[in-house]
Coordinates of C-alpha atoms in Angstrom, one line a residue:
Chain A
X1098 CA 121.2 68.6 129.0
X1099 CA 119.9 65.2 128.1
X1100 CA 116.9 64.0 130.0
X1101 CA 116.0 60.4 130.3
X1102 CA 113.6 58.6 132.6
X1103 CA 113.4 61.4 135.1
X1104 CA 117.2 61.9 135.2
X1105 CA 119.2 64.9 134.0
X1106 CA 122.4 64.0 132.2
X1107 CA 124.9 66.9 132.1
X1108 CA 126.9 66.5 129.0
X1109 CA 130.5 67.7 128.6
X1110 CA 131.6 67.0 125.1
X1111 CA 135.3 66.2 125.6
X1112 CA 136.4 66.6 122.1
X1113 CA 135.3 69.4 119.8
X1114 CA 137.0 71.4 117.0
X1115 CA 136.4 74.7 115.2
X1116 CA 138.4 74.0 112.0
X1117 CA 139.2 75.8 108.8
X1118 CA 139.8 73.5 105.8
X1119 CA 138.6 76.0 103.3
X1120 CA 140.3 75.7 100.0
X1121 CA 142.1 79.1 100.5
X1122 CA 143.6 77.7 103.7
X1123 CA 145.0 74.5 102.3
X1124 CA 148.6 74.8 101.3
X1125 CA 149.7 71.2 100.9
X1126 CA 148.1 68.2 99.3
X1127 CA 148.2 66.6 102.8
X1128 CA 145.7 69.2 104.0
X1129 CA 143.2 68.4 101.2
X1130 CA 143.7 64.6 101.9
X1131 CA 143.2 65.2 105.6
X1132 CA 139.8 66.9 105.2
X1133 CA 138.7 64.4 102.6
X1134 CA 139.6 61.6 104.9
X1135 CA 137.5 63.2 107.7
X1136 CA 134.6 63.7 105.2
X1137 CA 134.8 59.9 104.4
X1138 CA 134.3 59.2 108.0
X1139 CA 131.4 61.7 108.1
X1140 CA 129.5 60.1 105.3
X1141 CA 130.3 56.6 106.5
X1142 CA 128.8 57.1 110.0
X1143 CA 126.3 60.0 109.8
X1144 CA 122.7 59.0 109.1
X1145 CA 122.0 60.2 105.6
X1146 CA 119.5 62.9 106.5
X1147 CA 122.0 64.4 108.9
X1148 CA 125.0 64.6 106.5
X1149 CA 126.6 67.9 105.5
X1150 CA 127.8 69.0 102.1
X1151 CA 131.6 69.2 101.7
X1152 CA 131.6 73.0 101.5
X1153 CA 129.9 73.3 105.0
X1154 CA 132.2 70.6 106.3
X1155 CA 135.3 72.5 105.3
X1156 CA 134.4 75.5 107.5
X1157 CA 131.2 75.5 109.5
X1158 CA 132.0 78.5 111.7
X1159 CA 131.3 79.4 115.3
X1160 CA 127.5 80.0 115.0
X1161 CA 126.8 76.6 113.6
X1162 CA 129.0 75.1 116.2
X1163 CA 127.0 76.7 119.0
X1164 CA 123.8 75.7 117.4
X1165 CA 124.8 72.1 116.8
X1166 CA 126.2 71.6 120.3
X1167 CA 124.0 73.6 122.5
X1168 CA 120.9 74.4 120.4
X1169 CA 120.1 70.9 119.2
X1170 CA 123.0 68.6 120.4
X1171 CA 122.2 68.0 124.1
X1172 CA 125.6 69.4 125.0
X1173 CA 126.1 71.6 128.0
X1174 CA 129.8 72.3 127.7
X1175 CA 132.5 71.6 125.1
X1176 CA 136.2 71.0 125.4
X1177 CA 138.3 72.3 122.5
X1178 CA 141.1 70.0 121.3
X1179 CA 143.3 72.0 118.9
X1180 CA 145.0 70.3 115.9
X1181 CA 147.5 72.7 114.3
X1182 CA 148.7 70.9 111.1
X1183 CA 150.6 74.0 110.2
X1184 CA 152.5 72.3 107.4
X1185 CA 149.2 71.6 105.7
X1186 CA 147.1 74.7 106.4
X1187 CA 148.2 78.3 105.9
X1188 CA 146.7 79.5 109.2
X1189 CA 146.6 76.1 110.8
X1190 CA 143.6 73.7 110.8
X1191 CA 142.2 74.2 114.3
X1192 CA 144.5 76.2 116.5
X1193 CA 144.2 77.3 120.1
X1194 CA 143.8 80.9 118.9
X1195 CA 141.0 79.9 116.5
X1196 CA 139.2 78.1 119.3
X1197 CA 139.8 81.0 121.7
X1198 CA 137.7 83.4 119.7
X1199 CA 134.6 81.5 120.6
X1200 CA 135.7 80.2 123.9
X1201 CA 136.4 83.7 125.2
X1202 CA 132.9 84.8 124.2
X1203 CA 131.4 82.1 126.3
X1204 CA 134.0 81.1 128.8
X1205 CA 131.4 79.4 131.0
X1206 CA 130.6 77.0 128.1
X1207 CA 134.0 76.0 126.9
X1208 CA 137.2 74.6 128.1
X1209 CA 140.2 75.7 126.0
X1210 CA 143.1 73.4 125.6
X1211 CA 146.5 74.3 124.1
X1212 CA 149.0 72.2 122.3
X1213 CA 152.8 71.6 122.0
X1214 CA 155.2 70.1 119.6
X1215 CA 158.5 69.0 121.3
X1216 CA 160.3 69.3 118.0
X1217 CA 160.0 73.1 118.3
X1218 CA 162.5 73.2 121.1
X1219 CA 163.0 76.3 123.2
X1220 CA 160.6 78.3 120.9
X1221 CA 158.0 75.6 121.5
X1222 CA 158.4 75.9 125.3
X1223 CA 158.0 79.6 125.1
X1224 CA 154.8 79.2 123.1
X1225 CA 153.5 76.8 125.7
X1226 CA 154.2 79.3 128.5
X1227 CA 152.5 82.0 126.4
X1228 CA 149.4 79.8 125.9
X1229 CA 149.2 79.3 129.7
X1230 CA 149.7 83.0 130.3
X1231 CA 147.2 84.1 127.7
X1232 CA 144.4 81.5 128.1
X1233 CA 145.2 79.7 131.3
X1234 CA 144.9 76.4 129.5
X1235 CA 144.2 73.4 131.7
X1236 CA 145.5 70.8 129.2
X1237 CA 147.0 70.2 125.8
X1238 CA 146.0 68.2 122.8
X1239 CA 148.9 66.4 121.1
X1240 CA 149.1 65.0 117.6
X1241 CA 152.1 62.7 117.4
X1242 CA 151.7 62.0 113.7
X1243 CA 152.0 65.7 112.8
X1244 CA 154.6 66.6 110.2
X1245 CA 157.3 69.1 111.1
X1246 CA 160.1 69.8 108.6
X1247 CA 161.6 66.5 107.7
X1248 CA 160.0 64.7 110.7
X1249 CA 156.8 62.7 110.1
X1250 CA 156.0 62.2 113.7
X1251 CA 157.2 62.1 117.3
X1252 CA 156.8 60.0 120.5
X1253 CA 155.6 61.0 123.9
X1254 CA 158.4 59.0 125.6
X1255 CA 161.1 60.9 123.9
X1256 CA 163.6 63.0 125.8
X1257 CA 162.2 66.2 124.1
X1258 CA 158.6 65.3 124.9
X1259 CA 159.5 64.7 128.6
X1260 CA 161.0 68.2 128.8
X1261 CA 157.6 69.6 127.6
X1262 CA 155.7 67.3 129.9
X1263 CA 157.8 68.6 132.8
X1264 CA 157.0 72.1 131.7
X1265 CA 153.3 71.2 131.9
X1266 CA 153.8 70.0 135.4
X1267 CA 155.5 73.2 136.3
X1268 CA 152.9 75.4 134.7
X1269 CA 150.0 73.4 136.2
X1270 CA 148.7 72.1 132.8
X1271 CA 147.4 68.7 133.9
X1272 CA 145.4 67.1 131.1
X1273 CA 147.4 65.6 128.3
X1274 CA 145.1 64.6 125.4
X1275 CA 146.9 62.4 122.9
X1276 CA 145.4 61.6 119.5
X1277 CA 145.8 57.8 119.1
X1278 CA 143.6 56.9 116.2
X1279 CA 143.5 55.2 112.8
X1280 CA 146.8 54.9 111.0
X1281 CA 147.2 57.3 108.1
X1282 CA 150.6 58.8 108.3
X1283 CA 153.4 58.4 108.3
X1284 CA 154.0 55.5 106.0
X1285 CA 155.5 52.7 108.0
X1286 CA 156.4 53.9 111.4
X1287 CA 153.3 53.8 113.5
X1288 CA 153.1 57.3 115.0
X1289 CA 149.8 56.5 116.7
X1290 CA 151.3 53.5 118.5
X1291 CA 150.1 53.8 122.1
X1292 CA 153.2 52.3 123.8
X1293 CA 154.7 55.7 124.4
X1294 CA 151.8 56.6 126.7
X1295 CA 153.0 53.9 129.2
X1296 CA 156.3 55.4 130.0
X1297 CA 155.0 59.0 130.0
X1298 CA 152.2 58.1 132.4
X1299 CA 154.5 56.3 134.7
X1300 CA 157.0 59.1 134.7
X1301 CA 154.5 61.9 135.2
X1302 CA 152.0 60.6 137.8
X1303 CA 150.8 64.1 138.4
X1304 CA 149.5 64.4 134.9
X1305 CA 146.4 62.8 133.4
X1306 CA 146.8 61.2 130.0
X1307 CA 143.6 61.0 127.9
X1308 CA 144.0 58.7 124.9
X1309 CA 141.6 59.8 122.3
X1310 CA 139.9 57.3 120.1
X1311 CA 140.9 54.8 122.8
X1312 CA 143.8 53.9 120.6
X1313 CA 141.7 52.2 118.0
X1314 CA 142.8 50.1 116.3
X1315 CA 145.0 49.3 119.2
X1316 CA 142.3 48.9 121.8
X1317 CA 144.1 45.8 123.3
X1318 CA 147.4 47.6 123.8
X1319 CA 145.6 50.6 125.2
X1320 CA 143.4 48.7 127.7
X1321 CA 146.5 46.8 128.9
X1322 CA 148.4 50.0 129.6
X1323 CA 145.4 51.8 131.1
X1324 CA 144.8 48.9 133.4
X1325 CA 148.2 49.4 134.9
X1326 CA 148.4 53.2 134.9
X1327 CA 145.7 54.9 137.0
X1328 CA 146.3 58.3 135.3
X1329 CA 145.4 57.0 131.9
X1330 CA 141.9 57.8 130.5
X1331 CA 140.1 56.7 127.4
X1332 CA 138.3 59.2 125.1
X1333 CA 135.4 57.8 123.0
X1334 CA 135.7 60.1 120.0
X1335 CA 135.1 58.2 116.7
X1336 CA 134.1 55.1 118.7
X1337 CA 130.9 56.7 119.9
X1338 CA 129.1 56.7 116.5
X1339 CA 129.3 52.9 116.5
X1340 CA 126.6 53.0 119.1
X1341 CA 124.2 53.7 116.2
X1342 CA 125.6 51.8 113.3
X1343 CA 127.2 48.8 115.0
X1344 CA 125.6 48.6 118.5
X1345 CA 126.9 45.1 119.2
X1346 CA 130.5 46.1 118.5
X1347 CA 130.1 49.3 120.5
X1348 CA 128.8 47.1 123.4
X1349 CA 131.9 44.9 123.2
X1350 CA 134.2 47.9 123.2
X1351 CA 132.4 49.5 126.1
X1352 CA 132.6 46.1 127.8
X1353 CA 136.4 46.1 127.4
X1354 CA 136.8 49.6 128.6
X1355 CA 134.6 49.1 131.7
X1356 CA 136.3 45.8 132.4
X1357 CA 139.9 47.2 132.2
X1358 CA 139.5 50.9 133.2
X1359 CA 136.3 51.0 135.2
X1360 CA 133.6 53.6 134.9
X1361 CA 135.6 56.6 136.1
X1362 CA 138.2 56.8 133.4
X1363 CA 136.1 56.9 130.2
X1364 CA 135.3 60.2 128.6
X1365 CA 132.7 61.0 125.9
X1366 CA 133.7 63.1 123.0
X1367 CA 131.7 63.7 119.8
X1368 CA 134.7 64.8 117.7
X1369 CA 132.6 67.7 116.4
X1370 CA 132.6 68.7 113.4
X1371 CA 133.3 65.1 112.3
X1372 CA 129.5 64.8 113.0
X1373 CA 126.9 66.4 115.1
X1374 CA 126.7 65.3 118.8
X1375 CA 122.9 65.0 118.8
X1376 CA 122.4 61.6 117.2
X1377 CA 125.6 60.3 118.8
X1378 CA 124.5 61.2 122.3
X1379 CA 121.0 59.8 121.6
X1380 CA 122.5 56.5 120.4
X1381 CA 124.7 56.2 123.4
X1382 CA 121.9 57.0 125.8
X1383 CA 119.6 54.4 124.1
X1384 CA 122.4 51.8 124.0
X1385 CA 122.1 48.7 126.2
X1386 CA 124.7 45.9 126.6
X1387 CA 123.3 42.5 125.6
X1388 CA 122.8 40.0 128.4
X1389 CA 125.7 38.0 127.1
X1390 CA 128.0 41.1 127.2
X1391 CA 126.9 41.9 130.7
X1392 CA 127.7 38.4 131.7
X1393 CA 131.0 38.2 129.8
X1394 CA 132.4 41.4 131.2
X1395 CA 130.6 41.6 134.5
X1396 CA 129.8 45.3 134.0
X1397 CA 126.8 47.5 133.5
X1398 CA 126.4 50.4 131.1
X1399 CA 123.4 51.9 133.0
X1400 CA 122.2 55.5 133.5
X1401 CA 124.7 56.0 136.4
X1402 CA 127.6 54.9 134.3
X1403 CA 126.4 56.9 131.3
X1404 CA 126.2 60.1 133.5
X1405 CA 129.9 59.6 134.4
X1406 CA 131.0 58.9 130.9
X1407 CA 129.0 61.8 129.4
X1408 CA 130.0 64.4 131.9
X1409 CA 131.0 63.7 135.4
X1410 CA 134.4 62.2 134.6
X1411 CA 135.4 65.2 132.5
X1412 CA 134.0 67.5 135.2
X1413 CA 136.4 65.7 137.6
X1414 CA 139.4 66.2 135.3
X1415 CA 138.7 69.8 134.5
X1416 CA 137.5 70.8 137.9
X1417 CA 134.0 71.7 136.8
X1418 CA 131.2 72.0 139.4
X1419 CA 128.1 70.6 137.5
X1420 CA 125.5 71.9 139.9
X1421 CA 127.0 75.4 139.9
X1422 CA 127.0 75.3 136.1
X1423 CA 123.4 74.3 135.9
X1424 CA 122.5 77.4 138.0
X1425 CA 124.7 79.5 135.8
X1426 CA 123.1 78.2 132.6
X1427 CA 119.6 79.2 133.7
X1428 CA 120.5 82.7 132.3
X1429 CA 123.8 82.7 130.4
X1430 CA 124.0 84.1 126.8
X1431 CA 123.9 80.6 125.2
X1432 CA 120.7 79.6 127.1
X1433 CA 119.1 82.9 126.1
X1434 CA 120.1 82.4 122.4
X1435 CA 118.6 78.9 122.3
X1436 CA 115.8 79.3 124.8
X1437 CA 117.4 76.8 127.3
X1438 CA 116.9 78.7 130.5
X1439 CA 113.7 76.8 131.5
X1440 CA 115.5 73.5 130.8
X1441 CA 118.1 74.2 133.4
X1442 CA 115.7 75.8 135.9
X1443 CA 113.4 72.8 136.0
X1444 CA 114.6 69.6 137.7
X1445 CA 113.9 66.6 135.5
X1446 CA 112.6 64.6 138.5
X1447 CA 109.9 67.2 139.1
X1448 CA 108.5 66.8 135.5
Chain B
X884 CA 138.0 42.7 81.0
X885 CA 138.3 38.9 80.8
X886 CA 139.8 37.8 77.5
X887 CA 140.0 34.4 75.9
X888 CA 142.6 32.4 77.6
X889 CA 145.4 30.6 75.9
X890 CA 145.9 26.9 76.1
X891 CA 149.6 27.2 76.2
X892 CA 151.9 26.7 79.1
X893 CA 149.2 25.9 81.6
X894 CA 150.7 22.7 82.9
X895 CA 154.3 23.8 82.7
X896 CA 154.4 25.4 86.1
X897 CA 153.9 23.6 89.3
X898 CA 154.7 24.7 92.8
X899 CA 156.8 22.9 95.3
X900 CA 153.6 22.2 97.2
X901 CA 152.2 20.5 94.1
X902 CA 149.9 22.0 91.5
X903 CA 147.9 24.7 93.1
X904 CA 144.6 26.1 92.1
X905 CA 142.2 24.6 89.7
X906 CA 143.2 24.6 86.1
X907 CA 140.3 23.4 84.0
X908 CA 140.3 20.4 81.8
X909 CA 141.1 22.7 78.9
X910 CA 144.1 23.9 80.8
X911 CA 142.9 27.5 81.5
X912 CA 143.0 29.5 84.7
X913 CA 139.5 30.4 85.8
X914 CA 138.5 33.5 87.8
X915 CA 137.1 31.1 90.4
X916 CA 140.6 29.5 90.8
X917 CA 142.1 32.9 91.1
X918 CA 139.6 34.0 93.7
X919 CA 140.1 30.7 95.6
X920 CA 143.9 31.5 95.7
X921 CA 143.4 35.1 96.6
X922 CA 141.3 34.0 99.6
X923 CA 144.7 33.3 101.2
X924 CA 145.5 37.0 101.2
X925 CA 144.3 38.8 104.3
X926 CA 143.7 42.4 105.3
X927 CA 146.6 42.3 107.8
X928 CA 144.8 44.5 110.4
X929 CA 141.5 42.6 110.3
X930 CA 143.0 39.1 109.7
X931 CA 140.3 38.4 107.2
X932 CA 140.4 37.4 103.5
X933 CA 140.4 40.2 101.0
X934 CA 138.0 38.1 99.0
X935 CA 135.5 37.8 101.8
X936 CA 135.9 41.6 102.5
X937 CA 135.0 42.3 98.9
X938 CA 138.2 44.2 98.1
X939 CA 138.6 42.4 94.7
X940 CA 137.2 44.6 92.0
X941 CA 138.2 42.8 88.8
X942 CA 140.0 39.8 87.5
X943 CA 141.1 39.5 83.9
X944 CA 142.9 36.6 82.4
X945 CA 144.9 36.8 79.2
X946 CA 146.7 33.5 78.6
X947 CA 149.4 33.2 81.3
X948 CA 149.0 36.8 82.2
X949 CA 146.7 37.8 85.0
X950 CA 145.3 41.2 86.0
X951 CA 143.8 41.8 89.4
X952 CA 142.3 45.1 90.4
X953 CA 141.4 45.8 94.1
X954 CA 140.0 48.6 96.2
X955 CA 140.1 49.4 99.9
X956 CA 137.6 50.9 102.3
X957 CA 139.1 54.4 102.1
X958 CA 141.8 56.2 100.1
X959 CA 143.5 56.7 103.5
X960 CA 144.0 53.1 104.5
X961 CA 147.5 52.6 105.7
X962 CA 149.8 52.4 102.6
X963 CA 151.8 49.8 104.5
X964 CA 148.7 47.5 104.7
X965 CA 147.8 48.3 101.1
X966 CA 151.3 47.3 100.1
X967 CA 151.1 44.0 101.9
X968 CA 147.8 43.2 100.2
X969 CA 149.1 44.1 96.8
X970 CA 152.2 42.0 97.1
X971 CA 150.1 39.2 98.6
X972 CA 147.9 39.2 95.5
X973 CA 150.8 39.1 93.2
X974 CA 152.7 36.4 95.1
X975 CA 149.7 34.1 95.7
X976 CA 148.2 34.4 92.2
X977 CA 151.6 33.7 90.6
X978 CA 151.7 30.4 92.4
X979 CA 148.7 29.3 90.4
X980 CA 149.5 26.7 87.7
X981 CA 149.0 28.6 84.4
X982 CA 149.8 32.0 85.7
X983 CA 153.1 33.5 84.5
X984 CA 152.8 37.0 85.7
X985 CA 150.2 39.1 87.6
X986 CA 149.7 42.8 87.2
X987 CA 148.1 44.3 90.3
X988 CA 146.2 47.5 90.3
X989 CA 145.0 49.3 93.4
X990 CA 142.5 52.1 92.6
X991 CA 141.0 55.0 94.6
X992 CA 143.8 55.3 97.0
X993 CA 146.1 58.2 97.8
X994 CA 149.2 56.1 97.0
X995 CA 148.1 54.2 93.9
X996 CA 151.1 55.5 91.9
X997 CA 153.7 54.3 94.4
X998 CA 152.0 51.0 95.2
X999 CA 151.1 50.0 91.6
X1000 CA 154.5 50.9 90.2
X1001 CA 156.4 49.5 93.1
X1002 CA 154.6 46.2 93.5
X1003 CA 154.5 45.4 89.7
X1004 CA 158.2 46.3 89.4
X1005 CA 159.0 44.0 92.4
X1006 CA 160.5 46.8 94.5
X1007 CA 160.8 46.9 98.2
X1008 CA 158.4 49.2 100.1
X1009 CA 161.1 51.5 101.4
X1010 CA 162.4 52.0 97.8
X1011 CA 158.9 52.6 96.4
X1012 CA 158.1 55.4 98.9
X1013 CA 160.2 58.4 99.1
X1014 CA 159.0 59.2 102.6
X1015 CA 159.5 55.7 104.0
X1016 CA 162.3 55.3 106.5
X1017 CA 162.1 51.6 107.1
X1018 CA 160.8 48.4 105.7
X1019 CA 157.4 46.8 106.6
X1020 CA 158.6 43.7 108.4
X1021 CA 158.2 45.1 111.9
X1022 CA 154.6 46.2 111.1
X1023 CA 153.8 42.8 109.6
X1024 CA 155.2 41.0 112.7
X1025 CA 153.2 43.2 115.0
X1026 CA 150.0 42.6 113.0
X1027 CA 150.6 38.9 112.9
X1028 CA 151.1 38.8 116.6
X1029 CA 147.7 40.5 117.1
X1030 CA 146.1 38.1 114.6
X1031 CA 147.5 35.2 116.6
X1032 CA 146.1 36.6 119.8
X1033 CA 142.6 37.1 118.4
X1034 CA 142.7 33.5 117.0
X1035 CA 143.9 32.2 120.3
X1036 CA 140.9 33.8 122.0
X1037 CA 138.5 31.9 119.7
X1038 CA 140.4 28.6 120.0
X1039 CA 140.5 28.8 123.8
X1040 CA 136.8 29.8 124.0
X1041 CA 136.0 26.7 121.9
X1042 CA 138.0 24.5 124.3
X1043 CA 136.4 26.1 127.4
X1044 CA 133.0 25.5 125.8
X1045 CA 133.5 21.7 125.6
X1046 CA 134.6 21.6 129.2
X1047 CA 138.4 21.7 129.2
X1048 CA 140.0 23.2 132.3
X1049 CA 142.5 26.0 132.2
X1050 CA 145.3 23.7 133.5
X1051 CA 144.5 21.3 130.6
X1052 CA 144.4 24.1 128.0
X1053 CA 147.8 25.6 128.9
X1054 CA 149.5 22.3 128.6
X1055 CA 148.1 21.3 125.2
X1056 CA 150.5 20.7 122.4
X1057 CA 150.0 20.4 118.6
X1058 CA 150.3 16.6 119.0
X1059 CA 147.4 16.6 121.5
X1060 CA 145.2 18.2 118.9
X1061 CA 146.2 15.6 116.3
X1062 CA 149.0 17.4 114.5
X1063 CA 152.0 15.2 115.0
X1064 CA 153.9 16.6 112.0
X1065 CA 154.0 20.4 111.7
X1066 CA 153.7 21.5 108.0
X1067 CA 156.0 24.3 106.9
X1068 CA 153.1 26.4 105.8
X1069 CA 150.5 26.8 108.6
X1070 CA 147.7 27.2 106.1
X1071 CA 148.0 23.5 105.1
X1072 CA 146.3 22.8 108.5
X1073 CA 143.5 25.1 107.8
X1074 CA 142.8 23.9 104.3
X1075 CA 142.9 20.3 105.6
X1076 CA 139.3 20.9 106.7
X1077 CA 138.3 20.1 103.1
X1078 CA 139.4 16.6 103.7
X1079 CA 136.2 14.5 103.3
X1080 CA 137.2 12.4 106.3
X1081 CA 136.8 15.5 108.4
X1082 CA 133.1 15.9 107.6
X1083 CA 132.0 16.3 111.2
X1084 CA 134.0 19.5 111.5
X1085 CA 135.3 18.3 114.8
X1086 CA 138.7 17.1 116.0
X1087 CA 139.5 14.8 118.9
X1088 CA 141.8 16.0 121.7
X1089 CA 143.7 13.4 123.6
X1090 CA 144.2 14.1 127.3
X1091 CA 145.6 12.4 130.3
X1092 CA 148.2 10.4 128.4
X1093 CA 145.7 8.9 126.0
X1094 CA 143.0 7.9 128.5
X1095 CA 140.6 10.7 127.7
X1096 CA 139.2 12.0 124.4
X1097 CA 137.3 15.2 123.9
X1098 CA 135.7 16.4 120.7
X1099 CA 136.0 20.1 119.8
X1100 CA 135.1 22.1 116.7
X1101 CA 138.2 21.9 114.4
X1102 CA 138.0 25.3 112.7
X1103 CA 139.1 27.7 115.5
X1104 CA 141.9 25.3 116.6
X1105 CA 143.2 24.9 113.1
X1106 CA 143.0 28.6 112.3
X1107 CA 144.9 29.3 115.5
X1108 CA 147.6 26.7 114.9
X1109 CA 148.1 27.9 111.4
X1110 CA 148.9 31.4 112.6
X1111 CA 151.0 30.0 115.5
X1112 CA 153.1 28.1 113.0
X1113 CA 153.4 30.9 110.5
X1114 CA 154.6 33.3 113.3
X1115 CA 157.2 30.7 114.5
X1116 CA 155.5 30.6 117.9
X1117 CA 155.0 26.9 117.5
X1118 CA 157.9 25.1 115.9
X1119 CA 157.5 21.5 117.1
X1120 CA 154.6 19.1 117.8
X1121 CA 155.6 19.1 121.5
X1122 CA 155.6 22.9 122.0
X1123 CA 152.9 24.5 124.1
X1124 CA 150.1 25.3 121.8
X1125 CA 149.1 28.6 123.4
X1126 CA 151.2 31.5 124.7
X1127 CA 151.0 34.9 126.4
X1128 CA 151.0 38.0 124.2
X1129 CA 154.8 38.1 124.5
X1130 CA 155.1 34.5 123.3
X1131 CA 155.9 33.0 126.7
X1132 CA 154.4 29.8 128.2
X1133 CA 151.2 30.5 130.2
X1134 CA 151.3 29.8 133.9
X1135 CA 148.1 28.3 135.2
X1136 CA 147.6 31.3 137.5
X1137 CA 147.9 33.6 134.4
X1138 CA 145.2 31.9 132.4
X1139 CA 142.4 34.3 133.1
X1140 CA 144.5 37.4 132.5
X1141 CA 146.0 36.1 129.3
X1142 CA 142.5 35.0 128.1
X1143 CA 141.1 38.5 128.8
X1144 CA 144.0 40.1 126.9
X1145 CA 143.3 37.9 123.9
X1146 CA 139.7 38.8 124.1
X1147 CA 140.6 42.5 123.9
X1148 CA 142.7 41.7 120.8
X1149 CA 139.7 40.0 119.3
X1150 CA 137.3 42.9 120.1
X1151 CA 139.9 45.3 118.7
X1152 CA 140.0 43.4 115.5
X1153 CA 136.3 43.1 115.0
X1154 CA 135.7 46.6 116.2
X1155 CA 138.1 47.9 113.6
X1156 CA 136.5 45.6 111.1
X1157 CA 133.2 47.4 111.8
X1158 CA 134.8 50.8 111.2
X1159 CA 136.3 49.6 107.9
X1160 CA 133.1 48.0 106.8
X1161 CA 131.2 51.2 107.4
X1162 CA 133.7 53.1 105.4
X1163 CA 133.6 50.5 102.6
X1164 CA 129.8 50.6 102.4
X1165 CA 129.7 54.3 102.3
X1166 CA 132.1 54.3 99.5
X1167 CA 131.0 51.4 97.3
X1168 CA 127.6 50.6 98.6
X1169 CA 126.6 47.4 100.2
X1170 CA 127.0 45.3 97.1
X1171 CA 130.2 43.7 95.8
X1172 CA 131.3 44.5 92.3
X1173 CA 130.5 41.9 89.7
X1174 CA 133.4 39.8 88.8
X1175 CA 134.1 39.2 85.2
X1176 CA 132.9 35.9 83.9
X1177 CA 135.4 33.9 81.9
X1178 CA 135.0 34.4 78.2
X1179 CA 134.4 31.2 76.3

């Protein structure tokens, strides 16, 4: 829990991974390129003294994850967002099953999402039902640029995707997290185009659509869609580190998001293991909009707004009772392991 | 590496727009002239010059043959964008008087093989890449549209700053901002800022049927109009200067909404520019590579 000026900020990290990009697991050059690309982002944005070596980066393991999130990272709960990439990695890059091993050890600390690929047809639907049955997943993470056979990507507004979204409605899987980030693949068709979110969100008002990476570099398309679709949310993964290295640009982006979406539909995500949440959260908590930005956008990024972005909005989506969690964390295993019990027992305002 | 340049054939080629670039008195192409020409090539996503972004790694001149090497912020930059920049380098530099042929080399990118071979052989994108299913024109149009919007934001901000009202702004035409004859190439308007008569950097806008004059910084208006011409949004001096993201005329009541949407396009572009700059710095350090000096 982050504590600032006598206020407790309960942090739900909306975007975490437990991946395996070890050399043994890479079966396609795309897999090697993928982790190298991530590592470029890691070294570009992480302060030098906080950078990892590539070996650690390939596979950091569950103990390091717990330590980096809960031990030092100010994070109270984490939401797993699986990324399969089965064509690139023998056992997948970051599957629901991988994430589940840790999530099931500490179910009070993690939210476990599943995933689907509409190109897998009936078999894919069956897998989705299985995930619901086995893990009671509240959401799915979708990676529309994933390769599958001859296909180099898919769209959320396709007929096949709609069939899967309807299945989500029927199964009570309500949070649809779509990766919409930097263009890497495929070559010319823009598989991270955000336009498909529009139609899907209109057609399935009972589902929530979280656009990860706020569609960067398609922020303008994303904000325009989100302004019109009340069930569209913005996830800050990858944008959040700009709070440290490019605070002015981060302020402009927050200004746009607050202007178009309001303060209730923006979700923090560190994107762990891209980098550790500790410095990212500190940079966001210390960030202030400039007077010009406040005037231009007519919005505030104050402590109340930050509390929503860092935890309360995700709590709303995933039906998490923050006060109950705080009581529970006074004595759960993670608090015992990292000596956090006191932290949850004492109210910040009483300090 | 720069080599001694040949005196031959330098003045033999001129472009339809007239001799371009600066051939020196001795008739040689200089690296400065090449850079000046390459300044016209933009990173299509950021709408900024690849020279300004320090993507040019090396220029070597060997008689009428030119070699340009360039780098991008990461090995994962969209191959489509990399292709556009590589072809842009080739096409622009080959318009220089004294340049017969340019060899382009992209380094440190996951698709160097396809891009270098494809661009230097004059292939189409979809033929150079086995995986490609379509050409790049749609992507180029969509990026151009965004660049136009971001430029519109800066132009309209400049007009608001000098006191123009929304209803005046939406009805402006190229003729009102002093461009009575549209050039074929929008860039001609931008480069016109070098005209010594324009030394104030301002332009005069005529309003209310010639009864009112307002001075406004020329650069953002010229940059916008250049892109509006090049994207065929503005095709006549009497067309509306500005438009909605879909290219429609802006109703007065839509002014704020359209302006806010163009602001988002501008923030998107500069935000992405920040991401790319961080990646570029992490990879190559904060300093640009030294360009080879011409041999003499």
